[in-house]
Short mmCIF file of C-alpha atoms and ligand atoms in Angstrom, two decimals:
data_model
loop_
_atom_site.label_atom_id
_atom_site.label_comp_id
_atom_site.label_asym_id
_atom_site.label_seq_id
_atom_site.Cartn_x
_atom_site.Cartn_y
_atom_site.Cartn_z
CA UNK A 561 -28.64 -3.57 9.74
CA UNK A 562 -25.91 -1.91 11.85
CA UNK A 563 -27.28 -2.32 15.68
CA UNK A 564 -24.96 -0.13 17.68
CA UNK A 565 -24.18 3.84 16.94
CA UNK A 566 -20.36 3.76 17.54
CA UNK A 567 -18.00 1.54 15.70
CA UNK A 568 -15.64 0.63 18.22
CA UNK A 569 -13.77 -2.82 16.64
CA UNK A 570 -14.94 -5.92 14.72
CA UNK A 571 -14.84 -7.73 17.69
CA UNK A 572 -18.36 -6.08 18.20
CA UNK A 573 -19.33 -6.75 14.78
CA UNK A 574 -21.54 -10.11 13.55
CA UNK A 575 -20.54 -11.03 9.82
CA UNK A 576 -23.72 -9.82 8.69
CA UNK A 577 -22.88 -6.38 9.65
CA UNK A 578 -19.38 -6.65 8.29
CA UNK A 579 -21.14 -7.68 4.62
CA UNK A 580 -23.58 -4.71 5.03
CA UNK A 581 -21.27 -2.25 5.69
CA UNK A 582 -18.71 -3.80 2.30
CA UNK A 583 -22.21 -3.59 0.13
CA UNK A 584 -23.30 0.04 1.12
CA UNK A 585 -19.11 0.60 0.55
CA UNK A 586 -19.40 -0.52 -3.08
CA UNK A 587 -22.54 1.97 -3.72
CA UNK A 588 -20.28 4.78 -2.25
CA UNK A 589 -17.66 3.56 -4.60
CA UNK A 590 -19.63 4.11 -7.19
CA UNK A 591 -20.50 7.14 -6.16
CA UNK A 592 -16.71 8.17 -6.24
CA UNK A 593 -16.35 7.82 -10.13
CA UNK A 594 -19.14 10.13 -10.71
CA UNK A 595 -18.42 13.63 -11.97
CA UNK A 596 -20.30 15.10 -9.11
CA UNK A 597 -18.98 13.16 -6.29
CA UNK A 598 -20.88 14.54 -3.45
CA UNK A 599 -24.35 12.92 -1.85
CA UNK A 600 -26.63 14.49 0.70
CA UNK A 601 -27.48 11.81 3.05
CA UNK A 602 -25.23 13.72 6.65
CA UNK A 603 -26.41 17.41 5.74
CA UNK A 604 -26.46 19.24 8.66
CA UNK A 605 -24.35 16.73 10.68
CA UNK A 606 -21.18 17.24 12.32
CA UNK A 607 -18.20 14.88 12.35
CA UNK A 608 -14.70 15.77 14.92
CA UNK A 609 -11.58 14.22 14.40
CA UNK A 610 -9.77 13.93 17.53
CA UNK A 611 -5.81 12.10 17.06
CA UNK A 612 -3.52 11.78 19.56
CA UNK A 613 -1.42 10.04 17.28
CA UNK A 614 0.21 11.35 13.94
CA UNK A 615 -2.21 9.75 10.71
CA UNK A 616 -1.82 10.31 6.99
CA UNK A 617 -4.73 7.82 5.96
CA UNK A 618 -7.48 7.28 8.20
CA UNK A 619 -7.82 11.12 9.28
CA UNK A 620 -7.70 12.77 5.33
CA UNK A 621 -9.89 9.72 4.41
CA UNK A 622 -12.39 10.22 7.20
CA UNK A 623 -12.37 14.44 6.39
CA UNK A 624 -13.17 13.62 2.55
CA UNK A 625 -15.83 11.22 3.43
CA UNK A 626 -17.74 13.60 5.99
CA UNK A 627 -17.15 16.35 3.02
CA UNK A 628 -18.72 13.40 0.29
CA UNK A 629 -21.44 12.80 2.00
CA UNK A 630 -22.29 16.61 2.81
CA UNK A 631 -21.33 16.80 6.52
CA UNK A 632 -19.44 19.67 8.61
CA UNK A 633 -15.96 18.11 9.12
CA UNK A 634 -13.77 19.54 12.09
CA UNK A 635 -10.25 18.52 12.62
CA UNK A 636 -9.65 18.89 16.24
CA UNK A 637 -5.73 19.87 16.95
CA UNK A 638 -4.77 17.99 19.84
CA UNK A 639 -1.58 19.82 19.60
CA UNK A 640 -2.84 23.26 19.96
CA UNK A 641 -5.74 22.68 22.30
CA UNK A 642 -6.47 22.74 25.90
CA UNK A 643 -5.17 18.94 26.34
CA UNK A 644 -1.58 20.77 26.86
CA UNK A 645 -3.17 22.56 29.84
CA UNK A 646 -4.27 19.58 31.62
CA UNK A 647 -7.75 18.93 30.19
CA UNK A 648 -8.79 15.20 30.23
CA UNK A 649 -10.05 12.93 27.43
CA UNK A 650 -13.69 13.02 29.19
CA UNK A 651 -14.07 16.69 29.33
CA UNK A 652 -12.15 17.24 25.63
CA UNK A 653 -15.15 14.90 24.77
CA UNK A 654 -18.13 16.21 26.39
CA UNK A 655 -16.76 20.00 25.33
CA UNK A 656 -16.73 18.52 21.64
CA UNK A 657 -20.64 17.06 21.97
CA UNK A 658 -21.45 20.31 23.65
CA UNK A 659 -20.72 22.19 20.42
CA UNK A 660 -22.61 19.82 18.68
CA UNK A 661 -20.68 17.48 17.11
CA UNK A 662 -22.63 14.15 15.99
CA UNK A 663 -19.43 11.65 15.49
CA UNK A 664 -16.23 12.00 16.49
CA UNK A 665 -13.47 9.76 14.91
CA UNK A 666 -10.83 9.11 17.83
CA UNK A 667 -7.41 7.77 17.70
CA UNK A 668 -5.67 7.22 20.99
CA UNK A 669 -2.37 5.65 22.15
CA UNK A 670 -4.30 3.76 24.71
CA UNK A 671 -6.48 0.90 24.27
CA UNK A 672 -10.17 1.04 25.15
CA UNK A 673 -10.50 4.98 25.05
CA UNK A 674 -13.12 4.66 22.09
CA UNK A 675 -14.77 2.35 24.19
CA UNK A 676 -14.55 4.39 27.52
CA UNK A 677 -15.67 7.59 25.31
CA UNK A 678 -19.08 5.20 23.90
CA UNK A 679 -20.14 4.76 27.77
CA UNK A 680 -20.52 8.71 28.80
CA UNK A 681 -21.13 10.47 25.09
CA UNK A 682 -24.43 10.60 23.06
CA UNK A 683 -22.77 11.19 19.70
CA UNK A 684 -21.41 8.26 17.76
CA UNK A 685 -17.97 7.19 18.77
CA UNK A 686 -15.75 5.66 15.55
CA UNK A 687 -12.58 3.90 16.70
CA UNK A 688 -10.14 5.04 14.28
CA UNK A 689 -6.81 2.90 16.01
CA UNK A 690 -6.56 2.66 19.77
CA UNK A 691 -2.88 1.71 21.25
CA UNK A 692 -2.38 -1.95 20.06
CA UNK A 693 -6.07 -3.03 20.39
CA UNK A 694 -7.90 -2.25 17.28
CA UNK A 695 -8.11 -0.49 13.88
CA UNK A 696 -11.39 -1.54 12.17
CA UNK A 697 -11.88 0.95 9.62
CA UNK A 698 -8.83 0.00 8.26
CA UNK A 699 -9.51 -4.61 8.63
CA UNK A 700 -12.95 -3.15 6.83
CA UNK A 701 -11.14 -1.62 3.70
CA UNK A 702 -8.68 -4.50 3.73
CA UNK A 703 -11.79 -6.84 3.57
CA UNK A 704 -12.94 -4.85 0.93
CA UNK A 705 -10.23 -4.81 -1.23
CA UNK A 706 -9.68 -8.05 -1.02
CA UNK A 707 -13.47 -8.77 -1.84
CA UNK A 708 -12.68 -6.90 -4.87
CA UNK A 709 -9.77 -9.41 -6.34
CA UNK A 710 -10.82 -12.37 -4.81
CA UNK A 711 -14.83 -12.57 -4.35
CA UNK A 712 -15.34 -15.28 -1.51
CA UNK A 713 -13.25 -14.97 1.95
CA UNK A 714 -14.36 -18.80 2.58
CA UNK A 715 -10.79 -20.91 2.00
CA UNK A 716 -9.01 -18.01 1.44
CA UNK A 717 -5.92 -18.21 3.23
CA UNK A 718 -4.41 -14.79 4.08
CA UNK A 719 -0.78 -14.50 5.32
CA UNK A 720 -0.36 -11.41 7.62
CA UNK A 721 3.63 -10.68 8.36
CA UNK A 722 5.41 -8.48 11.12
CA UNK A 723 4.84 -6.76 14.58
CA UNK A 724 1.80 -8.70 15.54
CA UNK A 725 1.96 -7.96 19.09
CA UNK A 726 1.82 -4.28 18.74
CA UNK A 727 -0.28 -3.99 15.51
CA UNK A 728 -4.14 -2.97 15.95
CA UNK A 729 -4.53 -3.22 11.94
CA UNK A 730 -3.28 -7.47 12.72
CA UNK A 731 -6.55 -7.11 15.57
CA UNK A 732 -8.85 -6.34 13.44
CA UNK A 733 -7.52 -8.12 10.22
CA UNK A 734 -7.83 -11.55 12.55
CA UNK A 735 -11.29 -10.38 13.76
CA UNK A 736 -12.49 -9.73 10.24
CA UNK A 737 -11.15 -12.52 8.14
CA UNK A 738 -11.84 -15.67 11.19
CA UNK A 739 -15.35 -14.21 11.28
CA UNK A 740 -15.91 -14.33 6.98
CA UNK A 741 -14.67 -18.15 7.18
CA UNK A 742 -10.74 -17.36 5.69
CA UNK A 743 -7.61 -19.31 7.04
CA UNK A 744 -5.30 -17.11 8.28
CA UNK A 745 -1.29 -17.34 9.24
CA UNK A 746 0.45 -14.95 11.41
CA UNK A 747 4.19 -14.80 10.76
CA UNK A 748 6.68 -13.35 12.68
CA UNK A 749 9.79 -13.63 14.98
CA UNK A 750 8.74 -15.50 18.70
CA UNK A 751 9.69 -11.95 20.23
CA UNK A 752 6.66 -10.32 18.55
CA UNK A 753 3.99 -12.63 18.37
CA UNK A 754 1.44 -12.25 21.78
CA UNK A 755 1.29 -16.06 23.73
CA UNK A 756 -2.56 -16.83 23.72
CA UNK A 757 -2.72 -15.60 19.70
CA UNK A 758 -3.39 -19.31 18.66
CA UNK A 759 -6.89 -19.16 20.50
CA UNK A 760 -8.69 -16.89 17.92
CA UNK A 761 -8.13 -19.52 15.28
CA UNK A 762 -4.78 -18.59 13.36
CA UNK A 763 -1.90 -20.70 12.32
CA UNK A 764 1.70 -19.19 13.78
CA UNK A 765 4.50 -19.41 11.67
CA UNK A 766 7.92 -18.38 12.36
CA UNK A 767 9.52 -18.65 9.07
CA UNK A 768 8.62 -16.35 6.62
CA UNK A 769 8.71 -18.91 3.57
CA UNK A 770 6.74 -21.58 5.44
CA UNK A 771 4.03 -18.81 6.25
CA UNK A 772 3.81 -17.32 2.46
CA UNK A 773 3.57 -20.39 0.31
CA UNK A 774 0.67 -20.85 -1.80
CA UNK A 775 -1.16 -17.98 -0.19
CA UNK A 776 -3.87 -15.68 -1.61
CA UNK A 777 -3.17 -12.21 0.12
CA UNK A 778 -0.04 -11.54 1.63
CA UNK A 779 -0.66 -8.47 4.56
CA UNK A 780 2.85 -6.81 5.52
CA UNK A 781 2.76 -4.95 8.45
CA UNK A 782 4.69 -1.68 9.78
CA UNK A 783 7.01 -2.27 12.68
CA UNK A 784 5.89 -0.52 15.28
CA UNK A 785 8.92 0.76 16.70
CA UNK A 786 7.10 3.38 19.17
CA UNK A 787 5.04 1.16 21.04
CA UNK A 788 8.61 -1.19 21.74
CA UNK A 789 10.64 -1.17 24.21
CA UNK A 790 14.16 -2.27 23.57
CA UNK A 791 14.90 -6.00 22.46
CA UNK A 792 12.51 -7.28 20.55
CA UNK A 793 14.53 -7.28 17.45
CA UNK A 794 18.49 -7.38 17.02
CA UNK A 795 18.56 -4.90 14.25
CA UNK A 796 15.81 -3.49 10.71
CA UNK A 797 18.59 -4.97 8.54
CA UNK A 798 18.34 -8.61 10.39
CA UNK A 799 14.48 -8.04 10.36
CA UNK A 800 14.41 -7.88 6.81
CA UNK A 801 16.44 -10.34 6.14
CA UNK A 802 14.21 -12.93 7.95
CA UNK A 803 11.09 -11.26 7.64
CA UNK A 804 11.28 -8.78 4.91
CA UNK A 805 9.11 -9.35 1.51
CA UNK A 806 11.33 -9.41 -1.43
CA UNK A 807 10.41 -10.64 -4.82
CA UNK A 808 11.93 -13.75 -4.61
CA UNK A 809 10.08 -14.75 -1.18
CA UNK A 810 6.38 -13.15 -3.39
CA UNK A 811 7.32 -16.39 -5.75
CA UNK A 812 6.68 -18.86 -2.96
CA UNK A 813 2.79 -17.81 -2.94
CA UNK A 814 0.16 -17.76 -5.23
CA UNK A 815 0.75 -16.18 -8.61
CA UNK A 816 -2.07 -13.95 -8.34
CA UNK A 817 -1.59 -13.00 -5.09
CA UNK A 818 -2.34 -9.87 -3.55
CA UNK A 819 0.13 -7.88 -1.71
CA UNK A 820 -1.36 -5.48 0.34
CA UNK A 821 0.27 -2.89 3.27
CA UNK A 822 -1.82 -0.86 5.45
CA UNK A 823 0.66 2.03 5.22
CA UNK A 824 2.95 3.99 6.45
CA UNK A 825 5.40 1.57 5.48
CA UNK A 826 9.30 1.05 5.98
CA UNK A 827 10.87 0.58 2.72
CA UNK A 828 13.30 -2.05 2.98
CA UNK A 829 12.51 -3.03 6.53
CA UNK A 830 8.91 -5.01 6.10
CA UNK A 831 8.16 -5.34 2.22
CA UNK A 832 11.01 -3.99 -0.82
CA UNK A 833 10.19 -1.34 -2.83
CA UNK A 834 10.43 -3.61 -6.27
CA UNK A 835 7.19 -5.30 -4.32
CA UNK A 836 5.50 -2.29 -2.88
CA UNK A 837 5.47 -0.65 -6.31
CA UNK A 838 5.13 -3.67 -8.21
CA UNK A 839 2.25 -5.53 -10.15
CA UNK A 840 0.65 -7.81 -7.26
CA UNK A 841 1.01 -4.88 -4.81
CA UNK A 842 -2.78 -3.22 -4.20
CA UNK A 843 -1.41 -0.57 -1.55
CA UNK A 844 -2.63 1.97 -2.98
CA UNK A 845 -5.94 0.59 -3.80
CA UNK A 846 -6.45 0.08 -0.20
CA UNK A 847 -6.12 3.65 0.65
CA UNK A 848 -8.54 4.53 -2.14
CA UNK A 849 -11.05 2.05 -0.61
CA UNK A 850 -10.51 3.53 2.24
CA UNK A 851 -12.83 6.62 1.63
CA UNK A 852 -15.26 4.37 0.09
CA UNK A 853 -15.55 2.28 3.26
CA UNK A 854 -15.47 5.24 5.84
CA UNK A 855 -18.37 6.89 4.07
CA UNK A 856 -20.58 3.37 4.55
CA UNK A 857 -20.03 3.88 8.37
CA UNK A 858 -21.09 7.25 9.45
CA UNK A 859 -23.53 6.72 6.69
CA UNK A 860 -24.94 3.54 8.18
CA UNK A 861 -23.60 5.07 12.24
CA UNK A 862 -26.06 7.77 10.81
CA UNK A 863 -29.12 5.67 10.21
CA UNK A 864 -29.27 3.87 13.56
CA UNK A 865 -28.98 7.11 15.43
CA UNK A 866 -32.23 8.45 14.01
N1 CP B 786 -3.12 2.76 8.06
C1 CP B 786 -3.22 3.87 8.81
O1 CP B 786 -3.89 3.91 9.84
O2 CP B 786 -2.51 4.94 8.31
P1 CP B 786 -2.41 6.37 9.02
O3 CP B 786 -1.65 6.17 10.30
O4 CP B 786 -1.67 7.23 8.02
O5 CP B 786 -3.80 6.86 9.28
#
């Protein structure tokens, strides 16, 4: 059982939920491989998407899963909307419900927005990345993907490398995989790693190979040079060559390791391409998991708003 309507981060998530959403995911997976690859279950529902940020992933995913699961999907141009005349987030919202919409999928440079929208909207708010806070549509189809490989989370230990002071996907990911009992290890240079991080129950590691070895999934992060100001870093080129995964570095963990980005990435500045595209590398699995997982929420955001 999913309690609340919105999905606004894992934080608000028990593990139970976190299961029940990867199960109904792995029906919808199913579903995927069938010849007829559409369900009826959100007929006559309406889903908005609603970015103030550019997306690739998260907003085609989240259109093909509405359209999957028989919905009315409505990309919302921030770009070309009343927003450039002055129109706040609250009114964009409530002029969105007032049409009818049932969920709208929001991603916001500014943490907490989801959460601000959940408090004054009836329809179903669905966090899809807000500032550096959270991501949780993308920690669940990490979770699942990783599910897939490796079965159990319990003594899994999960190495997650790169900008983990600006990244919402590292939020989540830390959320998700504390909560489902695996170890994790946060690498990256003193510069981008937040103070307090060692209170949700990660190990810090500031060398690369120390962080890697003998790991199960190895999570490579984009830099996130947008939300930085100047300084963090002296230069990409010095950044990979400290932090960057290269095959050689990929020996120092498991053999069957996953390597896993959550995309867009930066060739030759967080992972090389011989790893991206190699045989341990399930990047593009993730994004395909990714429509799986987004139709298990408004499915299940569906069933507790009846
Ligand atoms: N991982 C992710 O959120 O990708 P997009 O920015 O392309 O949606």
């Amino acid at each position: 059982m999913i309690k609340s309507k919105h999905l606004l981060g894992i934080k608000e998530l028990t593990s139970e939920e976190i299961y029940h959403i990867l199960d109904t995911a792995a029906g919808f997976r199913d579903v995927l491989h069938r010849d007829i690859k559409k369900v009826p279950p959100l007929r006559g529902k309406t889903v908005v998407s609603l970015f103030f940020e550019p997306s690739t992933r998260t907003k085609t995913s989240f259109a093909l899963a509405a359209k999957r699961l028989s919905a009315d999907f409505v990309n919302f141009s921030v770009s070309t909307s009343s927003v450039l005349k002055g129109e706040t987030i609250k009114d964009t919202a409530l002029t969105i419900q007032a049409l009818g919409a049932d969920f709208v999928v929001i991603r916001h440079p500014s943490a907490g927005v989801p959460h601000f929208l959940s408090n004054i909207l009836d329809m179903s708010v669905i966090n899809a990345g807000d500032g550096a806070n959270e991501h949780p549509t993308q920690a669940l189809l990490d979770l699942f993907t990783i599910q897939t490989h490796k079965k159990n989370f319990q003594g899994l230990t999960v190495a997650i490398i790169g900008d983990i002071a600006h990244s919402r996907v590292a939020k989540s990911n830390i959320y998700a995989l504390t909560k489902l009992g695996a170890k994790v290890r946060l690498i990256c240079p003193p510069t981008l790693m937040p103070a307090e991080i060692g209170k949700l129950g990660v190990d810090v590691f500031h060398s690369i190979d120390d962080g890697i070895k003998k790991a199960d999934v190895i999570m490579t992060l984009r830099l996130q040079l947008e939300r930085q100001s100047k300084g963090f870093l002296p230069s990409l080129e010095e950044y990979f060559k400290l932090y960057g995964l290269t095959s050689e570095r990929l020996k120092l963990a498991k053999s069957d390791a996953l390597v896993m980005h959550p995309g867009p990435m930066n060739r030759g500045v967080e992972i090389e391409s011989a790893v991206a595209d190699g045989p341990q590398s399930v990047i593009l699995e993730q994004v395909t998991n990714g429509l799986a997982v987004r139709m298990a929420v408004l499915y299940l955001l569906a069933g507790v708003r009846k």
